[in-house]
Amino acid sequence: TVNPGRFLKRRDLDGRIAWRQRADLVLLDANPLQDISATRLINAVLANGRLYDRAALDAMRRDVEAKAAK
């Protein structure tokens, strides 16, 4: 993940998982390098400094589905 930060000349903020670095992460329950279908096994998401656990992601999905059904 360091290369995009280098390319965008934003190494001071992007490209590393460390204190005071920006990072959007998708945490999986399995290794996608062993089985690409593991990309569907999302445990949590860290986006814009906020952690969305599995319960929060499920609630968001239900909300979107309900709105789409109207």
C-alpha atoms as a PDB file:
ATOM      1  CA  THR A   1       0.000   0.000   0.000  1.00  0.00           C
ATOM      2  CA  VAL A   2       2.998   2.296   0.132  1.00  0.00           C
ATOM      3  CA  ASN A   3       3.251   2.729  -3.639  1.00  0.00           C
ATOM      4  CA  PRO A   4      -0.026   4.646  -4.107  1.00  0.00           C
ATOM      5  CA  GLY A   5       1.086   7.090  -1.395  1.00  0.00           C
ATOM      6  CA  ARG A   6       4.414   7.548  -3.164  1.00  0.00           C
ATOM      7  CA  PHE A   7       2.754   8.003  -6.543  1.00  0.00           C
ATOM      8  CA  LEU A   8       0.340  10.610  -5.175  1.00  0.00           C
ATOM      9  CA  LYS A   9       3.199  12.286  -3.286  1.00  0.00           C
ATOM     10  CA  ARG A  10       1.266  11.842  -0.037  1.00  0.00           C
ATOM     11  CA  ARG A  11       3.581   9.521   1.876  1.00  0.00           C
ATOM     12  CA  ASP A  12       3.108  11.645   4.978  1.00  0.00           C
ATOM     13  CA  LEU A  13      -0.559  10.563   5.224  1.00  0.00           C
ATOM     14  CA  ASP A  14      -1.206   7.598   2.964  1.00  0.00           C
ATOM     15  CA  GLY A  15       0.132   4.127   2.365  1.00  0.00           C
ATOM     16  CA  ARG A  16       0.887   2.808   5.834  1.00  0.00           C
ATOM     17  CA  ILE A  17      -1.076   1.489   8.784  1.00  0.00           C
ATOM     18  CA  ALA A  18       0.375   3.543  11.611  1.00  0.00           C
ATOM     19  CA  TRP A  19      -0.454   6.304  14.089  1.00  0.00           C
ATOM     20  CA  ARG A  20      -1.606   9.492  12.344  1.00  0.00           C
ATOM     21  CA  GLN A  21      -1.850   7.786   8.956  1.00  0.00           C
ATOM     22  CA  ARG A  22      -5.078   7.654   6.973  1.00  0.00           C
ATOM     23  CA  ALA A  23      -6.309   4.207   6.112  1.00  0.00           C
ATOM     24  CA  ASP A  24      -9.523   2.710   4.810  1.00  0.00           C
ATOM     25  CA  LEU A  25      -9.451  -1.014   5.491  1.00  0.00           C
ATOM     26  CA  VAL A  26     -11.661  -3.997   4.836  1.00  0.00           C
ATOM     27  CA  LEU A  27     -11.046  -6.743   7.393  1.00  0.00           C
ATOM     28  CA  LEU A  28     -11.824 -10.229   6.097  1.00  0.00           C
ATOM     29  CA  ASP A  29     -12.453 -13.502   7.913  1.00  0.00           C
ATOM     30  CA  ALA A  30     -10.278 -15.475   5.474  1.00  0.00           C
ATOM     31  CA  ASN A  31      -7.290 -15.013   3.202  1.00  0.00           C
ATOM     32  CA  PRO A  32      -8.289 -13.878  -0.324  1.00  0.00           C
ATOM     33  CA  LEU A  33      -4.911 -15.003  -1.647  1.00  0.00           C
ATOM     34  CA  GLN A  34      -5.919 -18.578  -0.863  1.00  0.00           C
ATOM     35  CA  ASP A  35      -9.515 -18.248  -2.079  1.00  0.00           C
ATOM     36  CA  ILE A  36     -10.815 -15.151  -3.868  1.00  0.00           C
ATOM     37  CA  SER A  37     -14.331 -15.793  -2.539  1.00  0.00           C
ATOM     38  CA  ALA A  38     -12.977 -14.715   0.868  1.00  0.00           C
ATOM     39  CA  THR A  39     -13.496 -11.137  -0.351  1.00  0.00           C
ATOM     40  CA  ARG A  40     -17.171 -11.704   0.476  1.00  0.00           C
ATOM     41  CA  LEU A  41     -16.388 -12.613   4.102  1.00  0.00           C
ATOM     42  CA  ILE A  42     -16.199  -9.062   5.434  1.00  0.00           C
ATOM     43  CA  ASN A  43     -15.798  -8.843   9.200  1.00  0.00           C
ATOM     44  CA  ALA A  44     -15.426  -5.065   9.548  1.00  0.00           C
ATOM     45  CA  VAL A  45     -14.626  -1.886   7.637  1.00  0.00           C
ATOM     46  CA  LEU A  46     -12.566   1.070   8.793  1.00  0.00           C
ATOM     47  CA  ALA A  47     -13.461   4.114   6.692  1.00  0.00           C
ATOM     48  CA  ASN A  48     -12.762   7.777   7.338  1.00  0.00           C
ATOM     49  CA  GLY A  49     -11.603   6.978  10.853  1.00  0.00           C
ATOM     50  CA  ARG A  50     -14.757   5.107  11.813  1.00  0.00           C
ATOM     51  CA  LEU A  51     -15.036   1.384  12.485  1.00  0.00           C
ATOM     52  CA  TYR A  52     -18.083  -0.450  11.121  1.00  0.00           C
ATOM     53  CA  ASP A  53     -18.324  -3.906  12.664  1.00  0.00           C
ATOM     54  CA  ARG A  54     -20.359  -6.751  11.175  1.00  0.00           C
ATOM     55  CA  ALA A  55     -23.496  -5.712  13.076  1.00  0.00           C
ATOM     56  CA  ALA A  56     -23.234  -2.131  11.806  1.00  0.00           C
ATOM     57  CA  LEU A  57     -22.662  -3.310   8.226  1.00  0.00           C
ATOM     58  CA  ASP A  58     -25.698  -5.607   8.429  1.00  0.00           C
ATOM     59  CA  ALA A  59     -27.831  -2.749   9.778  1.00  0.00           C
ATOM     60  CA  MET A  60     -26.687  -0.491   6.934  1.00  0.00           C
ATOM     61  CA  ARG A  61     -27.554  -3.179   4.385  1.00  0.00           C
ATOM     62  CA  ARG A  62     -31.036  -3.675   5.873  1.00  0.00           C
ATOM     63  CA  ASP A  63     -31.615   0.076   5.786  1.00  0.00           C
ATOM     64  CA  VAL A  64     -30.580   0.336   2.128  1.00  0.00           C
ATOM     65  CA  GLU A  65     -32.702  -2.690   1.199  1.00  0.00           C
ATOM     66  CA  ALA A  66     -35.742  -1.197   2.943  1.00  0.00           C
ATOM     67  CA  LYS A  67     -35.292   2.136   1.185  1.00  0.00           C
ATOM     68  CA  ALA A  68     -34.843   0.421  -2.177  1.00  0.00           C
ATOM     69  CA  ALA A  69     -38.026  -1.597  -1.670  1.00  0.00           C
ATOM     70  CA  LYS A  70     -40.119   1.580  -1.365  1.00  0.00           C
END
